[in-house]
PDB file of C-alpha atoms in Angstrom:
ATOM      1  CA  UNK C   1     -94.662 -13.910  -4.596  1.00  0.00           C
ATOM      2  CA  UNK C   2     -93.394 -11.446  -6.655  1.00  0.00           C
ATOM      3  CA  UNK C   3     -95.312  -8.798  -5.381  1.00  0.00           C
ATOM      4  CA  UNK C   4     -94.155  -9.463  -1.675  1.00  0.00           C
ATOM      5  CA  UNK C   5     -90.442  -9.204  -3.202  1.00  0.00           C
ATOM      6  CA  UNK C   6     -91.076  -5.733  -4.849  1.00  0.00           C
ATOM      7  CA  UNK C   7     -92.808  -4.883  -1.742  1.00  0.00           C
ATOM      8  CA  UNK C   8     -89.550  -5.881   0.493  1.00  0.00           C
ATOM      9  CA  UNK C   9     -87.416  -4.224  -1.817  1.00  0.00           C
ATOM     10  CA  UNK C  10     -89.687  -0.849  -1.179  1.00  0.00           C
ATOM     11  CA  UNK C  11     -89.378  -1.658   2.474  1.00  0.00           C
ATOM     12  CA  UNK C  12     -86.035  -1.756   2.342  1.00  0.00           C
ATOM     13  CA  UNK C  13     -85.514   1.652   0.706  1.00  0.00           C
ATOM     14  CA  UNK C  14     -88.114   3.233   2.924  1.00  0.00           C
ATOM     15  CA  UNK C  15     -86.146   2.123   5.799  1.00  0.00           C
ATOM     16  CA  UNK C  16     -83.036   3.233   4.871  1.00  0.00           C
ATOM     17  CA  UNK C  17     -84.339   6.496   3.499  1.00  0.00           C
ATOM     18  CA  UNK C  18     -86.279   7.817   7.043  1.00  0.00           C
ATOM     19  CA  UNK C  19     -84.627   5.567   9.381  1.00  0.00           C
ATOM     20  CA  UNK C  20     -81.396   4.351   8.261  1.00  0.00           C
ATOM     21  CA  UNK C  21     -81.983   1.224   8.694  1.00  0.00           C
ATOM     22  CA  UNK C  22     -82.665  -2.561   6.462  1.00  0.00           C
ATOM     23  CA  UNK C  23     -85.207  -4.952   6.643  1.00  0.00           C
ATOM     24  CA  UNK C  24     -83.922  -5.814  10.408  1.00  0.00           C
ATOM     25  CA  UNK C  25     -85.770  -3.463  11.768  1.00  0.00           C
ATOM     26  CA  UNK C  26     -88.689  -5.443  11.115  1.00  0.00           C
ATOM     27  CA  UNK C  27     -87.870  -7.869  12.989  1.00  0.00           C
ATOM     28  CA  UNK C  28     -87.275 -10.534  10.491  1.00  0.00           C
ATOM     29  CA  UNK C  29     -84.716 -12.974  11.918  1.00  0.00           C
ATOM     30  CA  UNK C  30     -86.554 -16.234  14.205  1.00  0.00           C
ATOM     31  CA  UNK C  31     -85.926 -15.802  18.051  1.00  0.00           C
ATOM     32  CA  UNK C  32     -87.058 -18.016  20.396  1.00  0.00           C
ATOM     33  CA  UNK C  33     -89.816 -15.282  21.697  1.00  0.00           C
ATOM     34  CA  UNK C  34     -90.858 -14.648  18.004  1.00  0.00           C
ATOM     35  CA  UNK C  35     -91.546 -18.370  17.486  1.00  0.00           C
ATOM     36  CA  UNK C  36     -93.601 -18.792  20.317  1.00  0.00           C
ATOM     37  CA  UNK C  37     -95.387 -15.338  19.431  1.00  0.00           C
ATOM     38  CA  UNK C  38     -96.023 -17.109  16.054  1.00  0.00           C
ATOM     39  CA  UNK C  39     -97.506 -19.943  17.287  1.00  0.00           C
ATOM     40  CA  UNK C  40     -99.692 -18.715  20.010  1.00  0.00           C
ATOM     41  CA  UNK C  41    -100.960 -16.333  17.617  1.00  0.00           C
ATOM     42  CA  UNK C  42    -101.511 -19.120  15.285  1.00  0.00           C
ATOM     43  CA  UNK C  43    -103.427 -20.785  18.129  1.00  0.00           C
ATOM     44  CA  UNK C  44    -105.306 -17.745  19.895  1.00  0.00           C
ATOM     45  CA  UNK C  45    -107.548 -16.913  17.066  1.00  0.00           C
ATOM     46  CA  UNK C  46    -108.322 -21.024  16.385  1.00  0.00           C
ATOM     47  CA  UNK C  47    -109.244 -21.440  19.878  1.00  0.00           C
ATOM     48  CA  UNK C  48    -111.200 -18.514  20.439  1.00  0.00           C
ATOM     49  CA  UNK C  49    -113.202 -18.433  17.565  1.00  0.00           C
ATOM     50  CA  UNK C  50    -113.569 -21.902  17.539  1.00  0.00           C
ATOM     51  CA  UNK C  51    -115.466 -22.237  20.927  1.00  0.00           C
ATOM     52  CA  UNK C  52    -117.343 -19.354  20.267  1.00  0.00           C
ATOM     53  CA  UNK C  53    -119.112 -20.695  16.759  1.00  0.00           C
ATOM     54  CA  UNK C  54    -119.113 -23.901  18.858  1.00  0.00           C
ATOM     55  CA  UNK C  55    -121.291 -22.040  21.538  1.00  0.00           C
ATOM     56  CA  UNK C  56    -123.398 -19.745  19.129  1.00  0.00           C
ATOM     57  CA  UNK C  57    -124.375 -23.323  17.009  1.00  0.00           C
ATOM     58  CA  UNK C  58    -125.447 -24.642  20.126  1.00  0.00           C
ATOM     59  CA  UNK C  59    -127.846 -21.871  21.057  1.00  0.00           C
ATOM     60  CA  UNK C  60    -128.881 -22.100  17.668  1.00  0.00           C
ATOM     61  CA  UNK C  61    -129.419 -25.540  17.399  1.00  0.00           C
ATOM     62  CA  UNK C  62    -127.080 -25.508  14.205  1.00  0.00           C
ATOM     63  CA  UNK C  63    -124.428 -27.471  14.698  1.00  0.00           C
ATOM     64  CA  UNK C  64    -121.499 -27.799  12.399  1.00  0.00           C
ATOM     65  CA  UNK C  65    -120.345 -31.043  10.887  1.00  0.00           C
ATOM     66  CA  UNK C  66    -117.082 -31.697   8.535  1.00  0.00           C
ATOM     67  CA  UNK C  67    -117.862 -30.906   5.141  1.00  0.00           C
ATOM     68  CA  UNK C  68    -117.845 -34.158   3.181  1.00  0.00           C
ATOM     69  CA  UNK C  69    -116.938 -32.304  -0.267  1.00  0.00           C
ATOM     70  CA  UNK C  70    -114.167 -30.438   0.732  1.00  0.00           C
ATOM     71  CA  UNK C  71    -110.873 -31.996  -0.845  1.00  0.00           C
ATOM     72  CA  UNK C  72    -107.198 -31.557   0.532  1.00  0.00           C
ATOM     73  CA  UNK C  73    -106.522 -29.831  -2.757  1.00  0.00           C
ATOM     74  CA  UNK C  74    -109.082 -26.808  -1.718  1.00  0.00           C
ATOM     75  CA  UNK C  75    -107.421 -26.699   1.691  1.00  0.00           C
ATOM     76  CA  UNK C  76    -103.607 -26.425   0.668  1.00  0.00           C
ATOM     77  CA  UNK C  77    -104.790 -23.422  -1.950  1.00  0.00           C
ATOM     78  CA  UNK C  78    -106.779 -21.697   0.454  1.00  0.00           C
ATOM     79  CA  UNK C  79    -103.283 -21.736   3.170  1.00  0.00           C
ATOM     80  CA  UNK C  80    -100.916 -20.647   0.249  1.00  0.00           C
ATOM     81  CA  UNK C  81    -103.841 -17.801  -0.792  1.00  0.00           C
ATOM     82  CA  UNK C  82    -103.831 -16.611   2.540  1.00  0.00           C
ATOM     83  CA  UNK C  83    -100.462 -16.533   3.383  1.00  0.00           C
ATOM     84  CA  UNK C  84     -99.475 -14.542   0.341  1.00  0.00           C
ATOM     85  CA  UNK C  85    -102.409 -12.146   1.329  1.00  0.00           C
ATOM     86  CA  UNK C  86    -101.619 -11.933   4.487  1.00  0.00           C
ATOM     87  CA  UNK C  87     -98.098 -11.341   4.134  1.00  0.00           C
ATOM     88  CA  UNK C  88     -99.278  -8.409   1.474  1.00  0.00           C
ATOM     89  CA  UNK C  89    -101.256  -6.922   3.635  1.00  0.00           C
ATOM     90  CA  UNK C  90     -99.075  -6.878   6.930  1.00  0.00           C
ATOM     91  CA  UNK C  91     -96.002  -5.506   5.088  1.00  0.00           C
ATOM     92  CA  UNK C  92     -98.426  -2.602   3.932  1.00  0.00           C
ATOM     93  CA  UNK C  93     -99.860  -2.148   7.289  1.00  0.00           C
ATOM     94  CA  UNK C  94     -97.590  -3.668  10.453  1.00  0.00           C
ATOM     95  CA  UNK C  95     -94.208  -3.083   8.106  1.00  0.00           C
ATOM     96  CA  UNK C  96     -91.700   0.149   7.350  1.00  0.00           C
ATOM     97  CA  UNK C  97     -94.390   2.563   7.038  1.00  0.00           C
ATOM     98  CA  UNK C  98     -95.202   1.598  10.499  1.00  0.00           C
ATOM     99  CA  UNK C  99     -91.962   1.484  11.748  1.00  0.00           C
ATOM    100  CA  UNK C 100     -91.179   4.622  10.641  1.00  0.00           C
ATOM    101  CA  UNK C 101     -94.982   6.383  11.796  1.00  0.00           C
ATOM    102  CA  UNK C 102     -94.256   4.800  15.439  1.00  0.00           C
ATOM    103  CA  UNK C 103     -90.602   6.787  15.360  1.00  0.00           C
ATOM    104  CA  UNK C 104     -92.022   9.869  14.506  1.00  0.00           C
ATOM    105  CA  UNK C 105     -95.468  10.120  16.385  1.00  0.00           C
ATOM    106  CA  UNK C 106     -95.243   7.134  18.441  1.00  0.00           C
ATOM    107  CA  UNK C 107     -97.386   4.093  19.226  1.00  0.00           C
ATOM    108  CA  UNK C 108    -100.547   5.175  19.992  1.00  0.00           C
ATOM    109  CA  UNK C 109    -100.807   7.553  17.092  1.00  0.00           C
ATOM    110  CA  UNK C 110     -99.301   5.775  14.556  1.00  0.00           C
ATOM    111  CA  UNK C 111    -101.269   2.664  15.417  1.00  0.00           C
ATOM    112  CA  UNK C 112    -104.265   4.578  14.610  1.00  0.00           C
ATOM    113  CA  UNK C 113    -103.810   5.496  11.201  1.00  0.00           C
ATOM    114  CA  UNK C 114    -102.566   1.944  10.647  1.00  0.00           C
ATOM    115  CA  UNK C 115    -106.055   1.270  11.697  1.00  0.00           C
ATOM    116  CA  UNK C 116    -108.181   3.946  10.264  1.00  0.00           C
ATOM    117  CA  UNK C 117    -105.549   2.817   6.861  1.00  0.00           C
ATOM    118  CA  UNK C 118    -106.543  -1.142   7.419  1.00  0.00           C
ATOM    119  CA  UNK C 119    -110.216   0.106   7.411  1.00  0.00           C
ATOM    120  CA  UNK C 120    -110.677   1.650   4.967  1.00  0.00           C
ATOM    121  CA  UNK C 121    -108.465  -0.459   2.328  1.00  0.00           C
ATOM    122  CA  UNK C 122    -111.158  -3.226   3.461  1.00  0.00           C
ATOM    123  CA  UNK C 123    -114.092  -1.160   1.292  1.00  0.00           C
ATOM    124  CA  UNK C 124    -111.315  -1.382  -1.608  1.00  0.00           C
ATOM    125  CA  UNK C 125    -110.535  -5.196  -1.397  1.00  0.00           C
ATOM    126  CA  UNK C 126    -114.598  -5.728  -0.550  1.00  0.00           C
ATOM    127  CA  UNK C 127    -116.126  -3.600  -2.963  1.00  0.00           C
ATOM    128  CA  UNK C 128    -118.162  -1.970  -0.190  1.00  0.00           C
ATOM    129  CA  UNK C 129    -118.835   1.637  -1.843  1.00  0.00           C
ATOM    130  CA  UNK C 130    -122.742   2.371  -1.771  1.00  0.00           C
ATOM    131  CA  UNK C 131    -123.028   0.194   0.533  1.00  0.00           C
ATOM    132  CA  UNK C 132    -123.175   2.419   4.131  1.00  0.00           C
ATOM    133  CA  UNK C 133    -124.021   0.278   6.875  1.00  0.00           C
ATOM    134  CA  UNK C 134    -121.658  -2.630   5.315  1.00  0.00           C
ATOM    135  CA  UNK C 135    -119.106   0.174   5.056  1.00  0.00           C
ATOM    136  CA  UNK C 136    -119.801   1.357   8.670  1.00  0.00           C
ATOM    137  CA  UNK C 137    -119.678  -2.385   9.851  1.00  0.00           C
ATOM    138  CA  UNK C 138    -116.225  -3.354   8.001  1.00  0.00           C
ATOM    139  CA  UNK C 139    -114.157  -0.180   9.071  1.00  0.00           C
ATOM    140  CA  UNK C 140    -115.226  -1.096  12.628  1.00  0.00           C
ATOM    141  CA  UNK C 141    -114.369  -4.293  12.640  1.00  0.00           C
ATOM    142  CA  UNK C 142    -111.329  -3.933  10.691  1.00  0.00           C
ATOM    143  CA  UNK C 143    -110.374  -1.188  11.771  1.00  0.00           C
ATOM    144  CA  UNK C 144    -110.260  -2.506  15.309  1.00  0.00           C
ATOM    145  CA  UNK C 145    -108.340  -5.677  14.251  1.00  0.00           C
ATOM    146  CA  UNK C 146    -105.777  -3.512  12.552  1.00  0.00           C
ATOM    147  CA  UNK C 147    -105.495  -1.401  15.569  1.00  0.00           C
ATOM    148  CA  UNK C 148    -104.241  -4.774  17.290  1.00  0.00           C
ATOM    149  CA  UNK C 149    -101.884  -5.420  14.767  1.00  0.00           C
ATOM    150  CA  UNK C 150    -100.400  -2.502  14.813  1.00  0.00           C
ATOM    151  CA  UNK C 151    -100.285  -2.984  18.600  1.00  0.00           C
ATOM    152  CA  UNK C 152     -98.561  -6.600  18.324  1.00  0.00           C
ATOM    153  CA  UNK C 153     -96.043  -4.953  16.104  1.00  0.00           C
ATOM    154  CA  UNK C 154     -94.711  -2.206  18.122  1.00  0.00           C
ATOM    155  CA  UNK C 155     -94.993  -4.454  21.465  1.00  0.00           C
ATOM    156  CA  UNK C 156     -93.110  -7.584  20.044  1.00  0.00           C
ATOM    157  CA  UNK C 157     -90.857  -5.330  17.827  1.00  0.00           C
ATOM    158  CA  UNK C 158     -91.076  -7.970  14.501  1.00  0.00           C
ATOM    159  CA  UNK C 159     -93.760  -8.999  12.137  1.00  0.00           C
ATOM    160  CA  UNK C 160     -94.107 -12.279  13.206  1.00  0.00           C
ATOM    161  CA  UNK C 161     -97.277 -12.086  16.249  1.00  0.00           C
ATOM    162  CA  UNK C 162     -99.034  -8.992  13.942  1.00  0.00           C
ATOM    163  CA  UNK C 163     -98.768 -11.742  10.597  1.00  0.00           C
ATOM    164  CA  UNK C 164     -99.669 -15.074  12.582  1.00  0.00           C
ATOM    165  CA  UNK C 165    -102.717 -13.555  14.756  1.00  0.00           C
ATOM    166  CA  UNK C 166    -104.087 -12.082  11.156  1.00  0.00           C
ATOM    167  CA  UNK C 167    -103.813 -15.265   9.297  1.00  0.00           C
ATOM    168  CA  UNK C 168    -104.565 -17.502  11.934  1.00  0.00           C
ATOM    169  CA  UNK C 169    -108.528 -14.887  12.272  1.00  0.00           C
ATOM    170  CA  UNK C 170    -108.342 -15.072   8.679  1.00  0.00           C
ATOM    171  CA  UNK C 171    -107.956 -19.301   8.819  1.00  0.00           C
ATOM    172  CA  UNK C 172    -111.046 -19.589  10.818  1.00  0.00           C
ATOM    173  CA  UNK C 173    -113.230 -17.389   8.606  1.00  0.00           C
ATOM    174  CA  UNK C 174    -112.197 -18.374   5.430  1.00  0.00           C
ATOM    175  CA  UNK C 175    -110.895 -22.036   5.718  1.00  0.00           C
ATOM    176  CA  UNK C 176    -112.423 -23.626   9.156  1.00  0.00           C
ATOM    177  CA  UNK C 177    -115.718 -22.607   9.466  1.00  0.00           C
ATOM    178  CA  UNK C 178    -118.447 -21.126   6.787  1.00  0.00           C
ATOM    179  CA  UNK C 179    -118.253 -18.008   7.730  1.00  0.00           C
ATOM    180  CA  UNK C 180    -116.561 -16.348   4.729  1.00  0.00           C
ATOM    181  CA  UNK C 181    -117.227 -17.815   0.989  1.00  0.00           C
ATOM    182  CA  UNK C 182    -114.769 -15.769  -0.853  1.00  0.00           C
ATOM    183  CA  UNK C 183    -112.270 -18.461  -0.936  1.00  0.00           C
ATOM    184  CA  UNK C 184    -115.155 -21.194  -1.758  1.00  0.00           C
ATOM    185  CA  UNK C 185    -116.533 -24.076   0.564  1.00  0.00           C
ATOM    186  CA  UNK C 186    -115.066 -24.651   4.139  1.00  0.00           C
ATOM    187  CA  UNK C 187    -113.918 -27.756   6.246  1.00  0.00           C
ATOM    188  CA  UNK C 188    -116.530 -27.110   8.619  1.00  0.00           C
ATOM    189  CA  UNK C 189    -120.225 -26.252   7.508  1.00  0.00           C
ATOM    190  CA  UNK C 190    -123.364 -25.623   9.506  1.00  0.00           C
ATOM    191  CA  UNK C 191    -126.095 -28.142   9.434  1.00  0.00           C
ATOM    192  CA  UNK C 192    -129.093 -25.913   8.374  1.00  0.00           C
ATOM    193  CA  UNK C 193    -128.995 -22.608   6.229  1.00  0.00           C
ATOM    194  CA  UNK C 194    -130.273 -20.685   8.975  1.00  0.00           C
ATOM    195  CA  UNK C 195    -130.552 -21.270  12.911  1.00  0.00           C
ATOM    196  CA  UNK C 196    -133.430 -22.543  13.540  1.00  0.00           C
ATOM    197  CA  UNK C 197    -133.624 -20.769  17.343  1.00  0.00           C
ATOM    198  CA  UNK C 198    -131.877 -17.889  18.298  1.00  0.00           C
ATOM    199  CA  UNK C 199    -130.874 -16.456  21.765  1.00  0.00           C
ATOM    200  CA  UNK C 200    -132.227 -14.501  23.994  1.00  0.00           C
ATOM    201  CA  UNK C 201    -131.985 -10.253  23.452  1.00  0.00           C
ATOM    202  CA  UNK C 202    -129.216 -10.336  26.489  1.00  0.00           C
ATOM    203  CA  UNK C 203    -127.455 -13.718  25.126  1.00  0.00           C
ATOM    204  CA  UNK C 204    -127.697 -12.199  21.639  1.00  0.00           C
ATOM    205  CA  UNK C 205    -125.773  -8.855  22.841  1.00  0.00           C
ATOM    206  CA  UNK C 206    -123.007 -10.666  24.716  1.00  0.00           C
ATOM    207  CA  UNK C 207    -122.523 -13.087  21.820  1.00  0.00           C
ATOM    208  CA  UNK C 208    -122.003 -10.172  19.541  1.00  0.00           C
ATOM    209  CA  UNK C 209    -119.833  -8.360  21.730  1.00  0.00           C
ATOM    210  CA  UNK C 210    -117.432 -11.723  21.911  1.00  0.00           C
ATOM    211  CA  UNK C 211    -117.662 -11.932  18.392  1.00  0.00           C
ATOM    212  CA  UNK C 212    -116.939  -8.080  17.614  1.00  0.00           C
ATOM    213  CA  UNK C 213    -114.473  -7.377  20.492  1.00  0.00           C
ATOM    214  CA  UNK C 214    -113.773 -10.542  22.730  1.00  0.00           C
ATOM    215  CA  UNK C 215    -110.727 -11.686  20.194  1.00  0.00           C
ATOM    216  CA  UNK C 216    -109.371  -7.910  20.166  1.00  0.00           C
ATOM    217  CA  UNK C 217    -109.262  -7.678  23.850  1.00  0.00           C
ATOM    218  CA  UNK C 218    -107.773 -11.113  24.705  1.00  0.00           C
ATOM    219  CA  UNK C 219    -105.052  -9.998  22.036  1.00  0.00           C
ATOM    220  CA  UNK C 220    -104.579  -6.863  23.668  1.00  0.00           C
ATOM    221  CA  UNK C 221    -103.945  -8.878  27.240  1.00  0.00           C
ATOM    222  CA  UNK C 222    -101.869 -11.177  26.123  1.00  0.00           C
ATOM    223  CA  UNK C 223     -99.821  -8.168  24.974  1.00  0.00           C
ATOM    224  CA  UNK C 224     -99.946  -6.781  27.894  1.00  0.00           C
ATOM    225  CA  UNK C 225     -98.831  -9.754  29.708  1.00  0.00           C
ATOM    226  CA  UNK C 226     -96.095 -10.738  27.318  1.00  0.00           C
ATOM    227  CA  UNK C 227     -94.901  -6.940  28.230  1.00  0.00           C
ATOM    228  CA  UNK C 228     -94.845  -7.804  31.832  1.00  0.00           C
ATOM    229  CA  UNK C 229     -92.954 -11.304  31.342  1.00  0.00           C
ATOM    230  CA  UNK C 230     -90.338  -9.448  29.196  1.00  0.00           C
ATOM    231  CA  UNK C 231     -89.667  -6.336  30.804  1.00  0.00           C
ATOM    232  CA  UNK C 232     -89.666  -4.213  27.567  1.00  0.00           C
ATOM    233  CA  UNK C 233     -91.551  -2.744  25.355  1.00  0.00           C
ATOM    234  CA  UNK C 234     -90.075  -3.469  22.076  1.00  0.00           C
ATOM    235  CA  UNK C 235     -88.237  -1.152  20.133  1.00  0.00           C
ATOM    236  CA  UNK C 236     -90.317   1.780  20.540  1.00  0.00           C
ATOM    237  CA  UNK C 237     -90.082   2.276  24.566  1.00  0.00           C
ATOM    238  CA  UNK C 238     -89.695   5.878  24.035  1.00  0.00           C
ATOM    239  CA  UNK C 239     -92.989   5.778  22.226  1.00  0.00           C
ATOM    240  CA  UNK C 240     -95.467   4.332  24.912  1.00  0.00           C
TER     241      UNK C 240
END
């Protein structure tokens, strides 16, 4: 927790030294529209991901069961591990140094170096050097997802949709299902080690296109329908 304070604290002076403006322009203080942006980015990710291991275990004929080891204890530390990392990583990423790249380049730009940034810290946190095609693979996908956050950010105008949809992916990967190890066993685990069928070539290719891009691109149309409920777009209109 101390390190998110420090990093609020740099915030802060980064904001007033470009910008002149505090942490407010972050969009700190609860609204009605950022609570429900919190929770339906809690929920998108949970949903989404949820029917789509559902539908890939059926194919495979692997199909997840709750985890009988798996203790309340494991669950509570793996929600306060990922909040604090979450909350690290968005005020690095969808914070002031956003804020301020989206004022001087705009959106678009400035939503692509928080990407091509996201990505690349990813072979940092993952340990990923001499490793090529894993490197390739995890500044895609990351990349892509940080893209989106970068997106929610300047759209909603506050933190809140950009940190909720990236803990609520990183809740299914690391917490729900066993996908992810890193933060030890899951709630839900498959059945056998490996599938034992897989899909059809075509099946195969649209399964990895929901898993790759599906979530990115419902993200990106619920932003774009939010937009249209609203009539804004955020604090950067002069951006878009």
């Amino acid at each position: 927790m101390a390190g998110i304070l420090v990093q609020l604290l740099i915030s802060w002076v980064l904001l007033r030294a470009f910008e002149k403006q505090d942490l407010s322009a972050l969009g700190l203080a609860p609204t009605n529209a950022r609570v429900k942006d919190f929770v339906i980015g809690l929920l998108m990710p949970v949903v989404y991901f949820t029917v789509l291991f559902s539908a890939l275990s059926y194919l495979g004929h692997n199909p997840y069961h709750a985890n009988p080891n798996y203790t309340s204890k494991e669950f509570f530390v793996g929600v306060w591990y990922l909040l604090k990392s979450v909350a690290f990583e968005n005020l690095i990423f969808t914070g002031a140094i956003l804020y301020i790249l989206i004022k001087r380049l705009g959106t678009t730009k400035a939503a692509l170096a928080s990407a091509v940034a996201f990505g690349v810290y990813h072979w940092f946190s993952w340990n990923l050097f001499s490793q090529p095609t894993a490197m390739a693979v995890t500044f895609f996908t990351t990349g892509v997802a940080g893209f989106v956050w970068a997106l929610a950010f300047a759209k909603t105008a506050s933190v809140y949709l950009p940190f909720s949809l990236h803990f609520g992916v990183d809740f299914v990967f690391s917490i729900l299902f066993s996908q992810d190890k890193s933060l030890g066993p899951q709630l839900l685990i498959k059945t056998y080690e490996a599938d034992p069928t897989s899909p059809g070539t075509a099946v195969s290719i649209l399964m990895m296109a929901l898993y790759f891009l599906g979530f990115p691109v419902l993200t990106c149309l619920y932003l774009k329908t939010r937009k249209q409920k609203s009539g804004n777009t955020g604090l950067f209109p002069a951006s878009e």
